Coordinates of C-alpha atoms in Angstrom, one line a residue:
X1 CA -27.5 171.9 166.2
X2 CA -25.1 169.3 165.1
X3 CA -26.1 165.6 165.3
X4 CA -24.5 162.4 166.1
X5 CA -27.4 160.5 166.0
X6 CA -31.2 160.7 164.4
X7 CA -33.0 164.1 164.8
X8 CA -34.9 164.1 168.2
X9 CA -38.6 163.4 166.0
X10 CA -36.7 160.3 165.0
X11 CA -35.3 159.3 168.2
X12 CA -38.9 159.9 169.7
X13 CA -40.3 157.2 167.6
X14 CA -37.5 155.1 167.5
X15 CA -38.0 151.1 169.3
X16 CA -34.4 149.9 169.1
X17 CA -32.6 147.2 165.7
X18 CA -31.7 144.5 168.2
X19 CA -33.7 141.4 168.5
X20 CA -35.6 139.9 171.0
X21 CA -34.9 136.1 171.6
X22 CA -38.2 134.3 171.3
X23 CA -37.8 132.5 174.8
X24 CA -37.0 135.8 176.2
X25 CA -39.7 135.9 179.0
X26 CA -38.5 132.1 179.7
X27 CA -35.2 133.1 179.9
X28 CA -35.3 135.8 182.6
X29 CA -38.2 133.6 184.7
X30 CA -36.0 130.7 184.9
X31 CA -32.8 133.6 186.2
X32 CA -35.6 135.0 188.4
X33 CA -36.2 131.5 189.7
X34 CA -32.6 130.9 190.4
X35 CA -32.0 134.1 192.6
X36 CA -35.4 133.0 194.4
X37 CA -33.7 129.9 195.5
X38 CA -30.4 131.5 196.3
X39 CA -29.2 131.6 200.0
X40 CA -28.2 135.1 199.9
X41 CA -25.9 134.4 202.9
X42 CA -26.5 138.5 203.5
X43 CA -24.0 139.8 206.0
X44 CA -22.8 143.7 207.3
X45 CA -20.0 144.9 209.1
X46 CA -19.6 147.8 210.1
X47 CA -17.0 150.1 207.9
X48 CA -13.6 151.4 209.1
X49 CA -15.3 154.7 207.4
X50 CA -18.1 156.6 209.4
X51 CA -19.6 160.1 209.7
X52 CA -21.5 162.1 212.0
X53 CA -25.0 161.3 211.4
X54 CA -24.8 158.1 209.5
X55 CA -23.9 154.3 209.9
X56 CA -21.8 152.8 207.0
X57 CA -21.3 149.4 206.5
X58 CA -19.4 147.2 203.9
X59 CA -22.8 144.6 202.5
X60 CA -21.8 141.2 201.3
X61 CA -24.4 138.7 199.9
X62 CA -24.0 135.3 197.6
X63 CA -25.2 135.8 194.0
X64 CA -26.1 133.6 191.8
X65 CA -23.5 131.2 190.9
X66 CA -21.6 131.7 194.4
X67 CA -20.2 135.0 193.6
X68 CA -19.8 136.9 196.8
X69 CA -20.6 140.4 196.4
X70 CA -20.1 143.6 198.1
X71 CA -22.1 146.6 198.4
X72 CA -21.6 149.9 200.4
X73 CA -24.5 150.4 202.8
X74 CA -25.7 153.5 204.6
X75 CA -28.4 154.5 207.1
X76 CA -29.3 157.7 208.7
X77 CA -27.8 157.6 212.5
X78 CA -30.8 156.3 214.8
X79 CA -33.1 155.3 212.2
X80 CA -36.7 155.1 213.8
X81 CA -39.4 153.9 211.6
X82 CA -39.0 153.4 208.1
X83 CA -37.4 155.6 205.6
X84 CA -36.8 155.9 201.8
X85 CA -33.7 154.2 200.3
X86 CA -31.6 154.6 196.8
X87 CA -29.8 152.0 195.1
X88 CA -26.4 153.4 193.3
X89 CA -24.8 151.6 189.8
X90 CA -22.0 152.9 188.8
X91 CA -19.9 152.7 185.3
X92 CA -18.2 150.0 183.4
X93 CA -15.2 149.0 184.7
X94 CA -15.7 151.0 188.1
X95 CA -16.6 150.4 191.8
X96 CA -19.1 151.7 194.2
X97 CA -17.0 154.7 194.7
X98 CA -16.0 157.3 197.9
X99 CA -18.4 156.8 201.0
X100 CA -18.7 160.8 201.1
X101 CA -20.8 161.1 197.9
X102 CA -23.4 159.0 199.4
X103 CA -24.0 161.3 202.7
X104 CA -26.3 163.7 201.2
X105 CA -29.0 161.2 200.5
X106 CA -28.3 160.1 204.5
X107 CA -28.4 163.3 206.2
X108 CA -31.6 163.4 203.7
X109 CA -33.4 160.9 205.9
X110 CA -32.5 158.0 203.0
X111 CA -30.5 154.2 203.2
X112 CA -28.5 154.3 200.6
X113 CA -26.8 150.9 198.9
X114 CA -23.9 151.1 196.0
X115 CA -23.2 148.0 194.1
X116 CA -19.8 147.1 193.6
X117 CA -20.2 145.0 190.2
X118 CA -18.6 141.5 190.2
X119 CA -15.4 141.0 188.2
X120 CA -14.9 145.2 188.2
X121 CA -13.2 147.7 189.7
X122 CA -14.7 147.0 193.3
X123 CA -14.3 144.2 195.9
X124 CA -16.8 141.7 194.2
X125 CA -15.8 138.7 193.2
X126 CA -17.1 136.4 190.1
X127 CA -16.6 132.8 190.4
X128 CA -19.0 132.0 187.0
X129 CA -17.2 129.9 184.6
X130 CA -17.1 130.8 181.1
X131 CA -16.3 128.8 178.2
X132 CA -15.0 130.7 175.1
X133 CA -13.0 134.2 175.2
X134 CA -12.8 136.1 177.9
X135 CA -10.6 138.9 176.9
X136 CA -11.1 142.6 177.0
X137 CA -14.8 143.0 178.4
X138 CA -17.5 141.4 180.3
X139 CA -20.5 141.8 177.5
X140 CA -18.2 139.1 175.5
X141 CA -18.0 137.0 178.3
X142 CA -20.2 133.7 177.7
X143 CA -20.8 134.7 174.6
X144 CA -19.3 131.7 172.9
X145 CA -20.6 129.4 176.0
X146 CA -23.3 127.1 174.5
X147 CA -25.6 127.6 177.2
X148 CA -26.7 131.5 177.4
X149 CA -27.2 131.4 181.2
X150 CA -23.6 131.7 181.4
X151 CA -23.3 135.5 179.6
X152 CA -21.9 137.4 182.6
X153 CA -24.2 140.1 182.7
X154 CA -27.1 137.9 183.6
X155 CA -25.1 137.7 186.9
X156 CA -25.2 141.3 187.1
X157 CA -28.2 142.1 186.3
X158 CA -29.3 139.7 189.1
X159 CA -26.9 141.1 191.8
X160 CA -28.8 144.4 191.1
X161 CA -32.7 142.6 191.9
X162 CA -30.4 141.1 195.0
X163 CA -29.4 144.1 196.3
X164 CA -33.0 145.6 195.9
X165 CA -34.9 143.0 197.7
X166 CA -32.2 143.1 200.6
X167 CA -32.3 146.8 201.1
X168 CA -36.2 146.5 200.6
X169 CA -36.6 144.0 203.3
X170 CA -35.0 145.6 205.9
X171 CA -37.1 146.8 209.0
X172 CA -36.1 150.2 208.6
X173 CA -36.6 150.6 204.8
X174 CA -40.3 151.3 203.2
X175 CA -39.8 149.0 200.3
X176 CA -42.5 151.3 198.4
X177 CA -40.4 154.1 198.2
X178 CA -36.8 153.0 196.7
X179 CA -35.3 154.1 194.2
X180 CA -31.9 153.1 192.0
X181 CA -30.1 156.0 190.0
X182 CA -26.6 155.6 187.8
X183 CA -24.8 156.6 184.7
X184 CA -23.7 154.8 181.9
X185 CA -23.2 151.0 183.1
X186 CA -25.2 152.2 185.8
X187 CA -27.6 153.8 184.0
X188 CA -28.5 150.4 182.2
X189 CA -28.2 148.7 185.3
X190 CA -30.6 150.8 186.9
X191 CA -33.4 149.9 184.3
X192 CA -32.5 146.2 184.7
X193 CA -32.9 146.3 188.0
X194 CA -36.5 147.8 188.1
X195 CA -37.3 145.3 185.1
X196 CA -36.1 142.4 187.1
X197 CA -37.6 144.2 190.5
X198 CA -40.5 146.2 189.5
X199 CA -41.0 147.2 192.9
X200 CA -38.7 150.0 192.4
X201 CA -40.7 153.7 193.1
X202 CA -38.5 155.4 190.4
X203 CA -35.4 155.3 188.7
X204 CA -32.7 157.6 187.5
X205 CA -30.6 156.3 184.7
X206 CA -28.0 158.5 183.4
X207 CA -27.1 157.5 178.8
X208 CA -27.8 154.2 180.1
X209 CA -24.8 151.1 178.4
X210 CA -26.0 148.0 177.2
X211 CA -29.0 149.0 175.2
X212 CA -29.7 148.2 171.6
X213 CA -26.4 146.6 170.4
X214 CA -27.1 146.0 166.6
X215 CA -27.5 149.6 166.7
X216 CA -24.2 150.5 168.0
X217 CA -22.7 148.0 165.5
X218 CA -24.3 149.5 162.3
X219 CA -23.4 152.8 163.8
X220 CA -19.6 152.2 163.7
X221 CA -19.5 153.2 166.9
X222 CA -18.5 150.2 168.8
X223 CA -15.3 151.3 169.4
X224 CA -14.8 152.6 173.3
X225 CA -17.6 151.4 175.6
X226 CA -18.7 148.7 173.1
X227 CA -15.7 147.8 171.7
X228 CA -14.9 144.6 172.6
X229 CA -18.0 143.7 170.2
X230 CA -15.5 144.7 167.0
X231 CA -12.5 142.7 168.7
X232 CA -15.1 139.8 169.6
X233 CA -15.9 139.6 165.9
X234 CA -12.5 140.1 165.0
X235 CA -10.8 137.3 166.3
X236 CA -14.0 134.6 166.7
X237 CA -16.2 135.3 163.6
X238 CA -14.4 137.4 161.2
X239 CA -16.2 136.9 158.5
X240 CA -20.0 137.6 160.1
X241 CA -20.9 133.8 160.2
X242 CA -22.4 134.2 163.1
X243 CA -23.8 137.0 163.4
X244 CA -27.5 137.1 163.6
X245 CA -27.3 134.6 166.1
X246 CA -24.6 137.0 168.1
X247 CA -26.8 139.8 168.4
X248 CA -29.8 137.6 168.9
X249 CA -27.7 136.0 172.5
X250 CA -26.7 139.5 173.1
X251 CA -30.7 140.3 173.0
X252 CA -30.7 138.8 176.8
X253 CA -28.7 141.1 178.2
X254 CA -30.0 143.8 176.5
X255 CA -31.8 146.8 178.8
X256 CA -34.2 147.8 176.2
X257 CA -35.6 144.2 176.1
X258 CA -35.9 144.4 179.7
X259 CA -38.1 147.5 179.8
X260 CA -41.5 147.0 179.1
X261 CA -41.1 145.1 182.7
X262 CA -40.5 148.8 184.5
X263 CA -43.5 149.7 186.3
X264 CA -41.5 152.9 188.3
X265 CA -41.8 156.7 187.1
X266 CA -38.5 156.8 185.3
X267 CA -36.3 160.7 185.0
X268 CA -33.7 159.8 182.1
X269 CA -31.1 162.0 180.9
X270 CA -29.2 161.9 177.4
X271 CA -26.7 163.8 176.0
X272 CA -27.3 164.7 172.0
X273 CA -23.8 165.0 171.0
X274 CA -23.1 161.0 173.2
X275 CA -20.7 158.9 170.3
X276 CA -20.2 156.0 173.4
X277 CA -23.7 155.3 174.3
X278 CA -25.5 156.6 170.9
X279 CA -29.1 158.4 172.0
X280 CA -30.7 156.0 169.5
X281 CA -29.6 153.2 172.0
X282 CA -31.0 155.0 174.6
X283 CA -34.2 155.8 172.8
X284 CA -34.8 152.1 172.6
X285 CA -35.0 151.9 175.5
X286 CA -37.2 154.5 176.9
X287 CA -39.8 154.2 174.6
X288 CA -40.4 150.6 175.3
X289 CA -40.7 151.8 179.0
X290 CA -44.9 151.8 179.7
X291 CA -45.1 153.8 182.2
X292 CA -44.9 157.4 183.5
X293 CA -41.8 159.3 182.4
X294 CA -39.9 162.0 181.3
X295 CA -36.5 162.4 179.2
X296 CA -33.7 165.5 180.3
X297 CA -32.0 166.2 177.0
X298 CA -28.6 168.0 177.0
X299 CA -28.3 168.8 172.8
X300 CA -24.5 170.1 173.3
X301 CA -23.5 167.2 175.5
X302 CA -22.0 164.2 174.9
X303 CA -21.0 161.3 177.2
X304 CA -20.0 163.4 180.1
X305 CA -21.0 165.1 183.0
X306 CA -24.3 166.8 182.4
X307 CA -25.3 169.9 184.1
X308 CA -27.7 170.0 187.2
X309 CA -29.0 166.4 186.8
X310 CA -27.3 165.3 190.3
X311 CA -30.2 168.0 192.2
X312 CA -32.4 167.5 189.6
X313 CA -32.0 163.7 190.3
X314 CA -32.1 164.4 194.3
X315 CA -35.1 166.7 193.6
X316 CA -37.2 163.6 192.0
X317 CA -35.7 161.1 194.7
X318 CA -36.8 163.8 197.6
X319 CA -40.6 163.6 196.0
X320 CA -40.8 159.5 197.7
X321 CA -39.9 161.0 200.9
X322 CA -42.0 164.2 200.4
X323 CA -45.2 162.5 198.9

């Protein structure tokens, strides 16, 4: 089988290059404490889309930093009592996508809620300012900002515990039985959010992004979904001044920091052959994760669709309804 990445015995026992910033825990308490004392300002209106046996609406809420943010919301028609939800992240650069690909998991008996990320391809907005660059991707931004609240994914990463603790105190929704699910971006936002939310049932994430950086780097590999790291370091510290304390800021907004906080039964899926996300990065990641899970591995797939892991991903969902 060819390889892109460590043989599997490897990967297994792998726990990610990147470091760990010593006031890690500090860091994310004090974020944690910031969303606690933000007035969510939650609104929802009803969508110009609808469908026969669901009610769509278009979610706003106030994120940290006075972003407002937009999510897509849906409920099975009538709700009575309350009912399993899924949270949706989607990839870099995207939106929360087409109301339609959300009505299975409604005509399932499930709310569903799809992030649009702020400052990407949705209707969110980001009103953070950053100093330093701010070109070409949103891992750089706030990078060069002396204080590392400002690194834009912290926002994100928030958004995502928002949404979850809106969708989980709804009347409707049984806040012990939600999940989140996504690929790529998604996939890594889906682990922060159960980190930052360990409420979450179970999660779904898909060659999860923004995992295990240093790796990436030494890898030679940060050239698509990472790439803004080689142009970063290309124009601001050329010569690699900086760069153990780079990587270290970067270690904030890094997923596989975040999981030993998971507490949900986790269903990953990696593609071998994956030269965006590396599996190493993703390794890092679930092996820090404590608790019960299991890794889908696709050994002649890359980053790409991967066979069968949408029902296999509904299947695992269903069990929160089912159990």
């Amino acid at each position: 089988m060819p390889i892109v990445d460590m043989p599997v015995r490897e990967l297994e026992a792998y726990m990610g290059s990147s470091p760990r910033p010593r006031d890690f825990d500090e860091y994310w308490a004090r974020a944690l404490a910031a969303l606690d004392a933000q007035n969510l300002q939650v609104e929802f209106v009803p969508a110009a889309f609808q469908a026969p046996g669901a009610e769509c609406f278009d979610l706003y809420f106030t994120g940290v930093g006075g972003s407002r943010v937009h999510a897509k919301f849906l409920k099975p028609a009538g709700v009575a009592g309350k009912v399993p939800a899924v949270l949706q992240f989607h990839g870099y650069s995207g939106s929360a996508g087409d109301w339609t690909g959300k009505l299975g998991y409604v005509l399932a008996g499930f709310c569903v809620a799809a992030l649009d990320c702020r400052g990407q391809g949705g209707t969110s907005e980001d009103l953070t300012a950053y100093r330093g660059p701010t070109k070409d991707g949103l891992i750089i931004r706030g990078l060069d900002d002396p204080d590392p609240d400002q690194l834009h994914f912290r926002g994100v990463f928030l958004d995502t515990a928002a949404l979850a603790r809106i969708v989980m105190g709804l009347p409707y929704v049984d806040a012990d039985r939600v999940g989140a699910m996504g690929g790529s971006q998604g996939g890594g936002l889906t682990l922060a959010c159960a980190a930052l939310e360990p409420r979450i049932n179970r999660l779904a994430p898909v060659y999860p992004f923004l995992s295990d950086y240093k790796r990436v780097w030494d890898m030679d590999l940060d050239q698509r979904a990472y790439a803004e790291l080689r142009d970063f370091f290309r124009r601001h510290d050329p010569r690699h001044e900086r760069e153990d304390a780079i990587f270290d800021k970067l270690g904030y907004i890094d997923v596989s920091n975040l999981a030993p906080r998971i507490r949900g039964k986790v269903l990953m899926a990696t593609g071998l052959l994956d030269e965006v996300c590396p599996p190493s990065t993703q390794y890092a990641a679930y092996n820090r994760i404590p608790g019960q899970k299991e890794h889908v591995l696709y050994p002649d797939f890359g980053h790409e669709g991967l066979p069968d892991f949408d029902d296999i991903t509904f299947r695992f969902m269903m069990e929160m309804k089912e159990g």
